[in-house]
PDB file of C-alpha atoms and ligand atoms in Angstrom:
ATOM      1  CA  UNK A   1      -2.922   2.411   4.698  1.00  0.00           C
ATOM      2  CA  UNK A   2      -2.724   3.038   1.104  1.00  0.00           C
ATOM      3  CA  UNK A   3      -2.446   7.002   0.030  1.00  0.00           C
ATOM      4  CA  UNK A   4      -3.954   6.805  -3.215  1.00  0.00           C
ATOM      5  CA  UNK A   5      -5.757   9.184  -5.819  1.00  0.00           C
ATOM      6  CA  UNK A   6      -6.582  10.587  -9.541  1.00  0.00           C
ATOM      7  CA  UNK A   7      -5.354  13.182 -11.317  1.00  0.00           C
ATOM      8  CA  UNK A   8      -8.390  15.850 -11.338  1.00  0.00           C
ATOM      9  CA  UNK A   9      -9.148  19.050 -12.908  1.00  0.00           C
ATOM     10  CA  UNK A  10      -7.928  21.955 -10.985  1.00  0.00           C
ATOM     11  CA  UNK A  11     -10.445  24.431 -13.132  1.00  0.00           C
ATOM     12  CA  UNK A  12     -12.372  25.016 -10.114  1.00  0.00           C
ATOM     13  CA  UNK A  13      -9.441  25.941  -7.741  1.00  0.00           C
ATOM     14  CA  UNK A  14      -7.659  23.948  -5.363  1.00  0.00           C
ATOM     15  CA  UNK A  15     -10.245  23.885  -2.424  1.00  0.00           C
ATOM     16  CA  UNK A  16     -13.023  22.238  -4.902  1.00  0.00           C
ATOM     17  CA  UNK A  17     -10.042  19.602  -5.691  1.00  0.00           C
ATOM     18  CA  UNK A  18      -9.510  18.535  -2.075  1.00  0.00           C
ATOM     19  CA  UNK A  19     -13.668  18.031  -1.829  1.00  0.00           C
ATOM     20  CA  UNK A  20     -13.370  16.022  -4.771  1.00  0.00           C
ATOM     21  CA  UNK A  21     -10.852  13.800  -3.785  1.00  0.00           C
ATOM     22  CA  UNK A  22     -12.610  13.072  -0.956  1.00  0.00           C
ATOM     23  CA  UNK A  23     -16.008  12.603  -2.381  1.00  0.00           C
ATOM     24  CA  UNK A  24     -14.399   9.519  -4.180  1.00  0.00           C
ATOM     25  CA  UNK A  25     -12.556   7.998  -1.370  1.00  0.00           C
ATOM     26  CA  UNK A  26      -9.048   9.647  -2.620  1.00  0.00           C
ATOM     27  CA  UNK A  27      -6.780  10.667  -0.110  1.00  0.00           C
ATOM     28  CA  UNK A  28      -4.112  12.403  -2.510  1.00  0.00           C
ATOM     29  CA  UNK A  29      -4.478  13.984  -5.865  1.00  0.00           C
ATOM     30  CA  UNK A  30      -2.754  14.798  -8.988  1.00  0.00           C
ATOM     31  CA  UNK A  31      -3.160  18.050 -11.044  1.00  0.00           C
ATOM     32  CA  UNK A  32      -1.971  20.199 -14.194  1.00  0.00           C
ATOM     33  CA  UNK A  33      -0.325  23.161 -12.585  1.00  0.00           C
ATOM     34  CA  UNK A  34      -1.593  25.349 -15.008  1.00  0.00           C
ATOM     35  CA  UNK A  35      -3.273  24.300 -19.162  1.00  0.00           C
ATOM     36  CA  UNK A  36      -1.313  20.635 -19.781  1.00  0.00           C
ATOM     37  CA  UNK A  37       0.096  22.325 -23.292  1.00  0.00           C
ATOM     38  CA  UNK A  38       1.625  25.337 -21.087  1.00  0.00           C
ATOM     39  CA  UNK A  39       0.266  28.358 -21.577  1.00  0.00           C
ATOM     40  CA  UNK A  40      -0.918  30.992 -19.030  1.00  0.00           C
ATOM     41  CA  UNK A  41      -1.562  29.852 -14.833  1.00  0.00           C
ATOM     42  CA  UNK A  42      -4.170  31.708 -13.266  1.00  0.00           C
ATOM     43  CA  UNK A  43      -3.007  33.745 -10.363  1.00  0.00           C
ATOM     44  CA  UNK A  44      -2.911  31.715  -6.943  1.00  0.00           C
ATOM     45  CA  UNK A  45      -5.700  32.845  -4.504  1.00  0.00           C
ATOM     46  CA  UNK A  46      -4.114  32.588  -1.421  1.00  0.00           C
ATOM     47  CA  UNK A  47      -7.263  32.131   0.727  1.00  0.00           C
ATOM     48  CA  UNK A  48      -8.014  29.373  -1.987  1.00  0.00           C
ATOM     49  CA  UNK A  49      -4.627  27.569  -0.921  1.00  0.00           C
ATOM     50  CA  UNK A  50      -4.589  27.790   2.320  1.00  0.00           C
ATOM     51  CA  UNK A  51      -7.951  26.360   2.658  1.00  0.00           C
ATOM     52  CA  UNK A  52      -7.015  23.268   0.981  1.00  0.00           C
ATOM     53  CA  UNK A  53      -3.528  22.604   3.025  1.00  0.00           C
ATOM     54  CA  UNK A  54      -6.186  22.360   6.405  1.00  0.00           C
ATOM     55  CA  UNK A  55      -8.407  19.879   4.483  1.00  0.00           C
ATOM     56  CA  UNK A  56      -5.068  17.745   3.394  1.00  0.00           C
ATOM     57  CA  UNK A  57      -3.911  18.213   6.830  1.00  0.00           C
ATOM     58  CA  UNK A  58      -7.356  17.543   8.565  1.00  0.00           C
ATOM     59  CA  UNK A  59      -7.818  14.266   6.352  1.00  0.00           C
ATOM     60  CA  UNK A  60      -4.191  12.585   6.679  1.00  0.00           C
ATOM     61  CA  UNK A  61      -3.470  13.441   3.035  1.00  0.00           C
ATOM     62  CA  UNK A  62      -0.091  12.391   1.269  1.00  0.00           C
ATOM     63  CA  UNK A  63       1.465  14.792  -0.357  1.00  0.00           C
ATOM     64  CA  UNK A  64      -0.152  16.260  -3.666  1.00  0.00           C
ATOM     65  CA  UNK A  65       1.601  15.307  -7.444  1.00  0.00           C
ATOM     66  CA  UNK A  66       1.153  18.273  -9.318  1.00  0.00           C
ATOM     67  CA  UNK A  67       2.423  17.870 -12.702  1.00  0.00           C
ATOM     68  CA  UNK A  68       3.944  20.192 -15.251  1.00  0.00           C
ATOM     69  CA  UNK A  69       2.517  20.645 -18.967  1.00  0.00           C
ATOM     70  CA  UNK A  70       3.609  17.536 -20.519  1.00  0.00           C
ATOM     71  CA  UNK A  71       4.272  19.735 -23.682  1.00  0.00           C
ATOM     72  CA  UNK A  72       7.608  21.304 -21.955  1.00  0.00           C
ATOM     73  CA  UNK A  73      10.876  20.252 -23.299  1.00  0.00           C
ATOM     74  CA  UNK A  74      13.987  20.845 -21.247  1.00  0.00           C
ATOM     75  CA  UNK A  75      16.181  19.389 -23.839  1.00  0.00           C
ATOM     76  CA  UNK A  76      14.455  20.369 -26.926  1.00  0.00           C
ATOM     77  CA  UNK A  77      17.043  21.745 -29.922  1.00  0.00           C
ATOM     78  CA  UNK A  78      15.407  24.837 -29.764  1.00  0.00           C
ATOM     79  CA  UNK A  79      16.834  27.384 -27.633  1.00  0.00           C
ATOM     80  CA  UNK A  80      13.906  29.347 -26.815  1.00  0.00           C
ATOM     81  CA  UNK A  81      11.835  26.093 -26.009  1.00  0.00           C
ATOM     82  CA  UNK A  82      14.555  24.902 -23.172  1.00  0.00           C
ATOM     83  CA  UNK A  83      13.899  28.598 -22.045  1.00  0.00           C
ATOM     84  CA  UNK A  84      10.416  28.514 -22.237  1.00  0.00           C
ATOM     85  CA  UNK A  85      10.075  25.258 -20.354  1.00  0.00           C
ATOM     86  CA  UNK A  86      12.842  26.311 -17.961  1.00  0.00           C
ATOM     87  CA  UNK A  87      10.890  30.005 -16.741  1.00  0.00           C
ATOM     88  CA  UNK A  88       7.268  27.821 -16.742  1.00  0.00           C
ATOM     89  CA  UNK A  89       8.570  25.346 -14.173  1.00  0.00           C
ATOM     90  CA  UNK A  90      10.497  28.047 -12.393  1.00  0.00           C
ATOM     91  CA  UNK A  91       6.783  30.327 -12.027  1.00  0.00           C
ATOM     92  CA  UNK A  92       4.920  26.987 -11.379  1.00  0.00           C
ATOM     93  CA  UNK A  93       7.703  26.273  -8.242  1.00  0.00           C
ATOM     94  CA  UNK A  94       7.136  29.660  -6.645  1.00  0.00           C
ATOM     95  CA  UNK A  95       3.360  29.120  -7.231  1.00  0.00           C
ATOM     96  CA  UNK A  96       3.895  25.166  -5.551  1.00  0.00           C
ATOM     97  CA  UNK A  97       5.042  27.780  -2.322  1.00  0.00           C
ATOM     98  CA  UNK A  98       1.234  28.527  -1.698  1.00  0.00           C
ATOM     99  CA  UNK A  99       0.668  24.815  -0.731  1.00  0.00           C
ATOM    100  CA  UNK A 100       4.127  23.485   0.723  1.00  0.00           C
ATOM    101  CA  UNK A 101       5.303  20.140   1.047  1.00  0.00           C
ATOM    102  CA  UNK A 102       3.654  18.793  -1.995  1.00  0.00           C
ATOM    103  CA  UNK A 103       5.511  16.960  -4.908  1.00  0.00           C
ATOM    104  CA  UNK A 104       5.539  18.705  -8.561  1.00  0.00           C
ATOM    105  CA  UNK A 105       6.515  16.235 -11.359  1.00  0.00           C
ATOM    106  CA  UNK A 106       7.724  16.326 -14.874  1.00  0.00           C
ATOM    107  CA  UNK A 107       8.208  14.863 -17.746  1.00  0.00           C
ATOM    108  CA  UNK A 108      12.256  14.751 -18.205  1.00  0.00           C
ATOM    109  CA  UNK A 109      12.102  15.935 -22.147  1.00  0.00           C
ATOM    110  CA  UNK A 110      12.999  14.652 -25.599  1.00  0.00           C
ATOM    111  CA  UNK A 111      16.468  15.374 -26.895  1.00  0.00           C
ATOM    112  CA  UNK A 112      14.919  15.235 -30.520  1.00  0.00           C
ATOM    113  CA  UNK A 113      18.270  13.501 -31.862  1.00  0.00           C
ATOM    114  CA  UNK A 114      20.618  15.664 -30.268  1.00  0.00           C
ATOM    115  CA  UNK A 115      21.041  12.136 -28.131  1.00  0.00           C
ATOM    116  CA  UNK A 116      20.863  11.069 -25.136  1.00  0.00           C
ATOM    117  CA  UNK A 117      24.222  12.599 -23.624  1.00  0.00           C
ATOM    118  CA  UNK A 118      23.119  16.353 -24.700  1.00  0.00           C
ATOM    119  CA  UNK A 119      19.523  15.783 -23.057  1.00  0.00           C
ATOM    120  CA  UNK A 120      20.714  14.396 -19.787  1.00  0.00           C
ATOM    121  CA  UNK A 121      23.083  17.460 -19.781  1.00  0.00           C
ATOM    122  CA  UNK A 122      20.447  19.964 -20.612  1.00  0.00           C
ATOM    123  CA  UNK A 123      18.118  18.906 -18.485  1.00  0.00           C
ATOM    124  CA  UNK A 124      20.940  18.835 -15.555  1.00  0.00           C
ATOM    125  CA  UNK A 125      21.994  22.307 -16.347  1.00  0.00           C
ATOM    126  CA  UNK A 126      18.342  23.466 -16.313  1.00  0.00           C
ATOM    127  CA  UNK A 127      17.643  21.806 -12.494  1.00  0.00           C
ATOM    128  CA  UNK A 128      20.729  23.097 -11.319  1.00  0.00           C
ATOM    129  CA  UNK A 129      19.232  26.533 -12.075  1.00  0.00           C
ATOM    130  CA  UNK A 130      15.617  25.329 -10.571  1.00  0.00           C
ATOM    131  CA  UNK A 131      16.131  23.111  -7.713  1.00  0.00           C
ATOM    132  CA  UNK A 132      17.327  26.009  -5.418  1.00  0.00           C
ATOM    133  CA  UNK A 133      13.826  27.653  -5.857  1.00  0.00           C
ATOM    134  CA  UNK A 134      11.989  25.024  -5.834  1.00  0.00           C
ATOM    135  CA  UNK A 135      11.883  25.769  -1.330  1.00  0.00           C
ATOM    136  CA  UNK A 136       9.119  23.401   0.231  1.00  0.00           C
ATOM    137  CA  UNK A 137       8.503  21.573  -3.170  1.00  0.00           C
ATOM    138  CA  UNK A 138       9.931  18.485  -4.021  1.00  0.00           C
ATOM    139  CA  UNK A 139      10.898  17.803  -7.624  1.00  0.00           C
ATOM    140  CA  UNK A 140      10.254  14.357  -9.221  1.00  0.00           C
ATOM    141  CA  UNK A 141      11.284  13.051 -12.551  1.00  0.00           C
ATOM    142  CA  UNK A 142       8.586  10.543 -13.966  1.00  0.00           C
ATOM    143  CA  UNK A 143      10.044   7.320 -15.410  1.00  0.00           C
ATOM    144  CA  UNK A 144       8.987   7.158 -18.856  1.00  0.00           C
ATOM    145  CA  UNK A 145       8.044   4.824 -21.683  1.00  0.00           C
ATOM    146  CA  UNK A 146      10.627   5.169 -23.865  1.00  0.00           C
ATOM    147  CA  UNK A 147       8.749   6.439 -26.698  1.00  0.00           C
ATOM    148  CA  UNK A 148      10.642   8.340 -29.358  1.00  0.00           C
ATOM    149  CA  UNK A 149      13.250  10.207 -28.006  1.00  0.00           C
ATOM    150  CA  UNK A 150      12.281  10.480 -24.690  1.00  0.00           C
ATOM    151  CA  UNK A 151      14.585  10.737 -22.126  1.00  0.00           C
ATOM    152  CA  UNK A 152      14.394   8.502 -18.990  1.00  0.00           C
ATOM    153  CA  UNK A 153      13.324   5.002 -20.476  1.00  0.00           C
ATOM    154  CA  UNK A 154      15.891   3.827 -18.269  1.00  0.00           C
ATOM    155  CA  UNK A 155      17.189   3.763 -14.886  1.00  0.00           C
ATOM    156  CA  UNK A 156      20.495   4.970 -15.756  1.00  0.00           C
ATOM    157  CA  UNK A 157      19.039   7.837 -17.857  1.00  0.00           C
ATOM    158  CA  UNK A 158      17.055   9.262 -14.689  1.00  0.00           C
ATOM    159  CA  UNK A 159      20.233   8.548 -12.545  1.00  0.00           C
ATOM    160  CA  UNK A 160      22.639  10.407 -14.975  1.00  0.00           C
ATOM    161  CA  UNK A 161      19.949  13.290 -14.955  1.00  0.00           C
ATOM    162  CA  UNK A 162      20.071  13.212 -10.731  1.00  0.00           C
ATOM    163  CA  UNK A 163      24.031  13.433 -10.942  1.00  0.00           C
ATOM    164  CA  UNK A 164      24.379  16.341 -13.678  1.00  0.00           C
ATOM    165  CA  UNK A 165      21.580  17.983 -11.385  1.00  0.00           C
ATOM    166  CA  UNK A 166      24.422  18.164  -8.678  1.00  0.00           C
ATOM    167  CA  UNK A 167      24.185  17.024  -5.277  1.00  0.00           C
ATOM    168  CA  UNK A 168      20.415  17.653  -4.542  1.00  0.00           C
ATOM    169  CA  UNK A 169      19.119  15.018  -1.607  1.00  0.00           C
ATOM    170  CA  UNK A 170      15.982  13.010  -2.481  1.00  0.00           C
ATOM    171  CA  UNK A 171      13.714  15.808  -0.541  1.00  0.00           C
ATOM    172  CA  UNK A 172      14.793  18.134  -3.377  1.00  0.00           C
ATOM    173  CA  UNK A 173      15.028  15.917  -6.673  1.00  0.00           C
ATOM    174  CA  UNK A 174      12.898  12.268  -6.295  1.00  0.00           C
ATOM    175  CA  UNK A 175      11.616  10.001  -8.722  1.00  0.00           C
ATOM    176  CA  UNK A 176       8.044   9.191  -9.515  1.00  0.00           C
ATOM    177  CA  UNK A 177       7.729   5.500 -11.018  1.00  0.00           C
ATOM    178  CA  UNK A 178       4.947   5.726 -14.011  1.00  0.00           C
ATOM    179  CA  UNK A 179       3.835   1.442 -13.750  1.00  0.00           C
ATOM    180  CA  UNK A 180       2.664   2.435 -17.353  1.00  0.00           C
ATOM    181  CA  UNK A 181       5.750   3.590 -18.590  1.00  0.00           C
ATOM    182  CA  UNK A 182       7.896   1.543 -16.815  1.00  0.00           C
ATOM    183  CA  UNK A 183       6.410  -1.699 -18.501  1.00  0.00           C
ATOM    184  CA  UNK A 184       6.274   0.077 -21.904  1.00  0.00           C
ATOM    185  CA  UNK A 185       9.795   0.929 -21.280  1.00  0.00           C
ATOM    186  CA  UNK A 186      10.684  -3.037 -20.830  1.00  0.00           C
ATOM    187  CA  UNK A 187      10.925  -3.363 -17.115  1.00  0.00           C
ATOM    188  CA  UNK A 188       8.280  -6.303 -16.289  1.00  0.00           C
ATOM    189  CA  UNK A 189       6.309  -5.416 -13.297  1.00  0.00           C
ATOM    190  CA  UNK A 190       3.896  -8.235 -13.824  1.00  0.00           C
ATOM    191  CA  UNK A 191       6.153 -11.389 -13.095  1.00  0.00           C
ATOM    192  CA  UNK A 192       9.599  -9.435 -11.747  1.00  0.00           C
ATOM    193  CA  UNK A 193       8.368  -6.429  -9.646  1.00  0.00           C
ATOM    194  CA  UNK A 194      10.849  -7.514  -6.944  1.00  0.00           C
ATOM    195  CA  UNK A 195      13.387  -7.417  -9.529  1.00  0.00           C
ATOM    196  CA  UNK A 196      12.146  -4.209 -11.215  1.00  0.00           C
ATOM    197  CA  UNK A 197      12.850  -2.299  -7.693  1.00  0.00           C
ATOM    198  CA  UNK A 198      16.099  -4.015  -6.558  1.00  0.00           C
ATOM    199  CA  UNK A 199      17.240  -2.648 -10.126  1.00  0.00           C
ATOM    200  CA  UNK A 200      15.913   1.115  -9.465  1.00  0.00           C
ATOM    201  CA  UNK A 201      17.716   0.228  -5.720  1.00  0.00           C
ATOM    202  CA  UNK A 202      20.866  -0.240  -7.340  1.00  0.00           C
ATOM    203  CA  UNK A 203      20.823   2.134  -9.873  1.00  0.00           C
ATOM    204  CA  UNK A 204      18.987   5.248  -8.501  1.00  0.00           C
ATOM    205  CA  UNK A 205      18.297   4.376  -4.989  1.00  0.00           C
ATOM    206  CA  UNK A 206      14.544   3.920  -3.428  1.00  0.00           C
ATOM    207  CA  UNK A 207      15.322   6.662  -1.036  1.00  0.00           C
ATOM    208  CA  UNK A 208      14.357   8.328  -4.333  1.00  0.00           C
ATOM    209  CA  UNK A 209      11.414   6.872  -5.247  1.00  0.00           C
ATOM    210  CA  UNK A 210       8.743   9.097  -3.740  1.00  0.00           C
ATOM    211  CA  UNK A 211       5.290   8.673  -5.840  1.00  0.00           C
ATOM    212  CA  UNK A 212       3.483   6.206  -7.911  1.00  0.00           C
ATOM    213  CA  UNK A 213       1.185   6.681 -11.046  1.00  0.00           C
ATOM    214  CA  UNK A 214      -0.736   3.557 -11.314  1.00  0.00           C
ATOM    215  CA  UNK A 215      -1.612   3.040 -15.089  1.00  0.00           C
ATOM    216  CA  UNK A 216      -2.167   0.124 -16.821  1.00  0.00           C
ATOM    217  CA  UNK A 217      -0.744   0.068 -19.944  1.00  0.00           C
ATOM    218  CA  UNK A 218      -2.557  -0.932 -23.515  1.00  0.00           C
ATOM    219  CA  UNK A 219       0.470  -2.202 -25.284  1.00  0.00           C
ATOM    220  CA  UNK A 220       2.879  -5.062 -24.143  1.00  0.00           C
ATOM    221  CA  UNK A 221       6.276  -4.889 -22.394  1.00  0.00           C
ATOM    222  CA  UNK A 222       8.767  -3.179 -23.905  1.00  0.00           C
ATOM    223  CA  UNK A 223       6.457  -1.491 -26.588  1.00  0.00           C
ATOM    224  CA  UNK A 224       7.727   1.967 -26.112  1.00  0.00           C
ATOM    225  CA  UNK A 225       3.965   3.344 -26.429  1.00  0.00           C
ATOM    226  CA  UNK A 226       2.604   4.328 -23.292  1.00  0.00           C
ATOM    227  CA  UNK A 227      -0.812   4.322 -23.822  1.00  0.00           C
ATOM    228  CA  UNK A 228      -2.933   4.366 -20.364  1.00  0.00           C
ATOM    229  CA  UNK A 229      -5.558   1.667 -19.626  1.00  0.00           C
ATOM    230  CA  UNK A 230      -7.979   1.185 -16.936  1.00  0.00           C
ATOM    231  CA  UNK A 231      -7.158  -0.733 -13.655  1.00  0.00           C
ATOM    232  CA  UNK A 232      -7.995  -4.850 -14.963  1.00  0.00           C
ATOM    233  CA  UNK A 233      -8.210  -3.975 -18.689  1.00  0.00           C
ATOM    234  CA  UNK A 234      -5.120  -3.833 -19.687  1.00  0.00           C
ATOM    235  CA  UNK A 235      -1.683  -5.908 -19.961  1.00  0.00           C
ATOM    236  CA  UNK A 236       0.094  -5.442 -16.366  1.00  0.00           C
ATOM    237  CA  UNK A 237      -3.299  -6.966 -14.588  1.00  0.00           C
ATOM    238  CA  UNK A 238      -4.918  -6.416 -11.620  1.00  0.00           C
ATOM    239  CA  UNK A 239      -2.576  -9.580  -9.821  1.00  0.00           C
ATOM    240  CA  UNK A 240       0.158  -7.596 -10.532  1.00  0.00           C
ATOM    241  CA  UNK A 241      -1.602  -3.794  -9.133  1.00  0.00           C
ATOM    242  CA  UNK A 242      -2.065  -6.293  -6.168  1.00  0.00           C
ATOM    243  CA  UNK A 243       1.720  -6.765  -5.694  1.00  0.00           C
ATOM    244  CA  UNK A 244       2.650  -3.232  -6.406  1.00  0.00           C
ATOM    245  CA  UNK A 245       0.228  -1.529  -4.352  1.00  0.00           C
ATOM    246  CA  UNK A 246       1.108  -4.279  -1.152  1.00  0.00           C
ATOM    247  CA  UNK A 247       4.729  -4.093  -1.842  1.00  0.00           C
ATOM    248  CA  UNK A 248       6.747  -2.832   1.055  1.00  0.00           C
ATOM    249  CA  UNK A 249       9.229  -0.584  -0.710  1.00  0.00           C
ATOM    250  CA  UNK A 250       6.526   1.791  -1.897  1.00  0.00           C
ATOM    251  CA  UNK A 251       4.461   1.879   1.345  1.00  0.00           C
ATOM    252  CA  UNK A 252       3.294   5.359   2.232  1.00  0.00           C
ATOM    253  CA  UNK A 253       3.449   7.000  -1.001  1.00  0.00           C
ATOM    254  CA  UNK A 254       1.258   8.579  -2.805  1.00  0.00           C
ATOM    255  CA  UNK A 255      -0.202   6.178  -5.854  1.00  0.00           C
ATOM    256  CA  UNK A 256      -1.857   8.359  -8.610  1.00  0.00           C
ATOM    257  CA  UNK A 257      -3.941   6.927 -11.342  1.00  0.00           C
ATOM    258  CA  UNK A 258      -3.937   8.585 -14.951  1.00  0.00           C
ATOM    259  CA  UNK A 259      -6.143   6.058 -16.417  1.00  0.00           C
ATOM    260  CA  UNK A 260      -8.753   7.207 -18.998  1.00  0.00           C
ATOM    261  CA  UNK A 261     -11.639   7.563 -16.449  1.00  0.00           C
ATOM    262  CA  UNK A 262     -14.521   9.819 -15.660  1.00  0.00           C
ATOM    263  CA  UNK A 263     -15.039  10.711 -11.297  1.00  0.00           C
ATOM    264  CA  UNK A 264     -17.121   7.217 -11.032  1.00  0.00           C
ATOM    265  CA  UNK A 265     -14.782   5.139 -12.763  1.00  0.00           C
ATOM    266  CA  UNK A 266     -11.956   6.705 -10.540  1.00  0.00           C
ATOM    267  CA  UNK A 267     -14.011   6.023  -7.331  1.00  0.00           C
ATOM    268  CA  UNK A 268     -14.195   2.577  -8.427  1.00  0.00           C
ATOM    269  CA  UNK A 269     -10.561   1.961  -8.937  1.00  0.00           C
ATOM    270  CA  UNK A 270      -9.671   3.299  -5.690  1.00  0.00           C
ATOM    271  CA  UNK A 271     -11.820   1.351  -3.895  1.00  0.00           C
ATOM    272  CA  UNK A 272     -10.005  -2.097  -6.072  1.00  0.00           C
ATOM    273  CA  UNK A 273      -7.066  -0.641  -5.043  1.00  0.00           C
ATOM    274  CA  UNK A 274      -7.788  -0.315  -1.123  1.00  0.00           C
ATOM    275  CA  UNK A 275      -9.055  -3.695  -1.419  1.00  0.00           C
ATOM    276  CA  UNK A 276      -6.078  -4.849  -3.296  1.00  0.00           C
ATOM    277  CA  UNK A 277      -4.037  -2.970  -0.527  1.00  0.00           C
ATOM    278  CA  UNK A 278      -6.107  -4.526   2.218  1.00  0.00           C
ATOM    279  CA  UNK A 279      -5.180  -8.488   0.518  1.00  0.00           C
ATOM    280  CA  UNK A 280      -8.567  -8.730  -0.669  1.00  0.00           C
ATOM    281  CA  UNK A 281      -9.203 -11.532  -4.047  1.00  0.00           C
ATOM    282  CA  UNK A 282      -9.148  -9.958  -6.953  1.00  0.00           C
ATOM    283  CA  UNK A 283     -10.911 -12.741  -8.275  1.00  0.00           C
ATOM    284  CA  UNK A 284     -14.378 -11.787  -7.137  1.00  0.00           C
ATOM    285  CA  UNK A 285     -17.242  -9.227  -8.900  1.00  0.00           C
ATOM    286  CA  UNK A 286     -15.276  -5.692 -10.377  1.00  0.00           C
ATOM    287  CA  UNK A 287     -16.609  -2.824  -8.579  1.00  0.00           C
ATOM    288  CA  UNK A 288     -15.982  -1.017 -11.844  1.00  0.00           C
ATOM    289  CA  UNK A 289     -18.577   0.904 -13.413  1.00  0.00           C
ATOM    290  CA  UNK A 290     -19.031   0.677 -17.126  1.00  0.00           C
ATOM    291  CA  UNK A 291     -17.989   4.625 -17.093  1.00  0.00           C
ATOM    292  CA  UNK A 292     -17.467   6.417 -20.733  1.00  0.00           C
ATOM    293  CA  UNK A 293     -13.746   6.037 -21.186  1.00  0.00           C
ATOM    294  CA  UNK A 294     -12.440   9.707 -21.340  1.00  0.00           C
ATOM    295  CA  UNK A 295      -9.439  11.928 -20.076  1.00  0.00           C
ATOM    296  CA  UNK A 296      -5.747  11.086 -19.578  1.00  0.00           C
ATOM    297  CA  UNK A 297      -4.460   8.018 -22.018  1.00  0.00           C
ATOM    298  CA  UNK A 298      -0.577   9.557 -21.781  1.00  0.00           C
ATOM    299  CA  UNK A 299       0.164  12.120 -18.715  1.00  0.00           C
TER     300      UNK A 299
HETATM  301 ZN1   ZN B   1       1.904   8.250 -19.823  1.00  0.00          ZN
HETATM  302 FE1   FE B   2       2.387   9.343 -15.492  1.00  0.00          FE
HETATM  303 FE1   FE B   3       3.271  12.207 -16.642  1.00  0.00          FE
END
C-alpha cells in the first residue's frame, strides 16, 4: 500500500490537518512547523496533538514530514544566522515531542562561498548539538537541486554531512529524496532510477532513505533550478512516478507531494499515484482537475 500525501497548511492546528488529509484520500502529510520564513510557532495545544496521533494511529498513517522554514541557514557566513537557525530547529524538535515518531526535515543550507568543506562542517557541528534532543523525532536531510550554493546536490555532500554529524543511526539522522531536486541536481530518475538508488546505496545507504517528496520538476536534468511541477506536466513524467512510486526500495514510506496545487488538484494526484502504485496505465483519461495552479513551486 502506498503511504502518500501533500504538504498542507497547519493554520488550523494539527487535528484539522489529519481531517484534511483524509478528506483527500492522503494517508500522511507534510507541514511548515511554524511561518516557512521562520519567525514565531504558536504554542502547541496539547489536547490539539494528542488528538491527531489517535487519528494517524486509527487510520494506519505513515509517519508525518514536518518541515523546517526553508529560509534557515545552518551554514550561512553569518554567525548569528547559523545561531538563529540552530535554536529554531532546536524549539521546533522539542515541539515535534507533542506528536512522536514523526519525521522533521530540512533543508541542509547554503555555504554562500565559504565552500562546500566549511558548510558540511557547520552543518555537522550544528546536528551534533541537535540530534541528542531531537528524542522520538527523526531528522532528515532533503536532497537538493543544486541551485546556487546549496549544499547536498550530491550524494557525497549529504553523506559527508551524516559523518561530521557523528555516529547517529538512520532512526536519528535519515534522508528524504526530493524526485524534484534530485533530477535538477543531475541524477536521471526518468530512464536510470535503478541506477539513481544503487548510487544513494553505495554512497549513503537506503537504510537512510526514509521519505519521498514527489515533485515533478519544470526544468530538465541537471538544471540546478528546482522549480516544482504538477504530477504529468512536467519533465520526469508520469512513466517514470510509475516506477518510483512501485519501486521496491522505497516501499512503505511516506511520499509527499509539494507540487503547486490547490486541495482538489492534490486529491487528484493521489489518487494517479495509488493507481500508479496499484500498476494501473497511465495511458488512460487524467483524473486531474484543471485546479488554479497555486502554493509550493520550491519547498
Ligand atoms: Zn524544491
Ligand atoms: Fe522537497
Ligand atoms: Fe524542502
Amino acid at each position: 500500500m502506498l503511504h502518500i500525501g501533500c504538504h498542507l497548511s497547519c493554520a488550523k492546528g494539527f487535528l484539522s490537518m489529519g481531517r484534511e488529509a483524509l478528506s483527500i484520500g492522503a494517508d500522511t502529510f507534510a507541514f511548515f512547523t511554524r511561518n516557512p520564513r521562520g519567525g514565531n510557532a504558536k504554542r502547541i495545544d496539547r489536547e490539539d496533538a494528542a488528538a491527531l496521533v489517535e487519528l494517524t494511529r486509527e487510520h494506519g498513517f505513515a509517519p508525518l514530514v514536518a518541515h523546517a522554514p526553508y529560509t534557515l541557514n545552518l551554514c550561512s557566513n553569518r554567525p548569528e544566522a547559523r545561531e538563529f537557525a540552530l535554536r529554531t530547529m532546536a524549539d521546533d524538535l522539542s515541539r515535534m515531542r507533542s506528536v512522536p515518531g514523526n519525521f522533521y526535515n530540512f533543508h541542509p543550507g547554503s555555504h554562500v562561498g565559504q565552500g562546500v568543506d566549511v558548510g558540511v562542517e557547520m552543518i555537522g557541528s550544528a546536528l551534533r548539538e541537535l540530534l541528542p534532543q531531537a528524542g522520538p523525532t527523526t531528522v532528515l536531510l532533503e536532497t537538493m537541486a543544486g541551485k546556487g550554493s546549496e549544499v547536498g546536490g550530491r550524494f557525497e555532500e549529504l553523506r559527508a554531512i551524516i559523518d561530521e554529524a557523528g555516529g547517529a543511526g538512520p532512526d536519528v539522522l535519515g534522508v528524504c529524496l526530493d524526485t524534484c531536486h534530485v533530477h535538477d541536481a543531475g541524477y536521471d530518475v526518468v530512464s536510470d532510477l535503478d541506477g539513481v538508488l544503487e548510487e544513494f546505496d553505495r554512497v549513503i545507504g537506503l537504510e537512510r532513505l526514509r521519505a519521498v517528496h514527489v515533485n515533478d520538476s519544470k526544468n530538465p536534468l541537471g538544471s540546478h533550478k528546482d522549480r516544482h511541477e504538477r504530477i504529468e506536466r512536467g519533465t520526469i513524467g508520469v512513466e517514470a512516478f510509475g516506477r518510483i512510486v512501485r519501486h521496491p526500495a522505497l516501499r512503505g514510506m511516506p511520499f509527499i507531494l509539494e507540487t503547486p496545487n490547490d486541495l482538489d488538484g492534490y486529491a487528484a494526484e493521489i489518487a494517479l499515484l495509488r493507481g500508479l502504485a496499484d500498476g494501473a496505465d497511465p495511458g488512460g483519461a487524467s483524473p486531474l482537475s484543471g485546479s488554479v495552479a497555486e502554493g509550493i513551486t520550491s519547498a
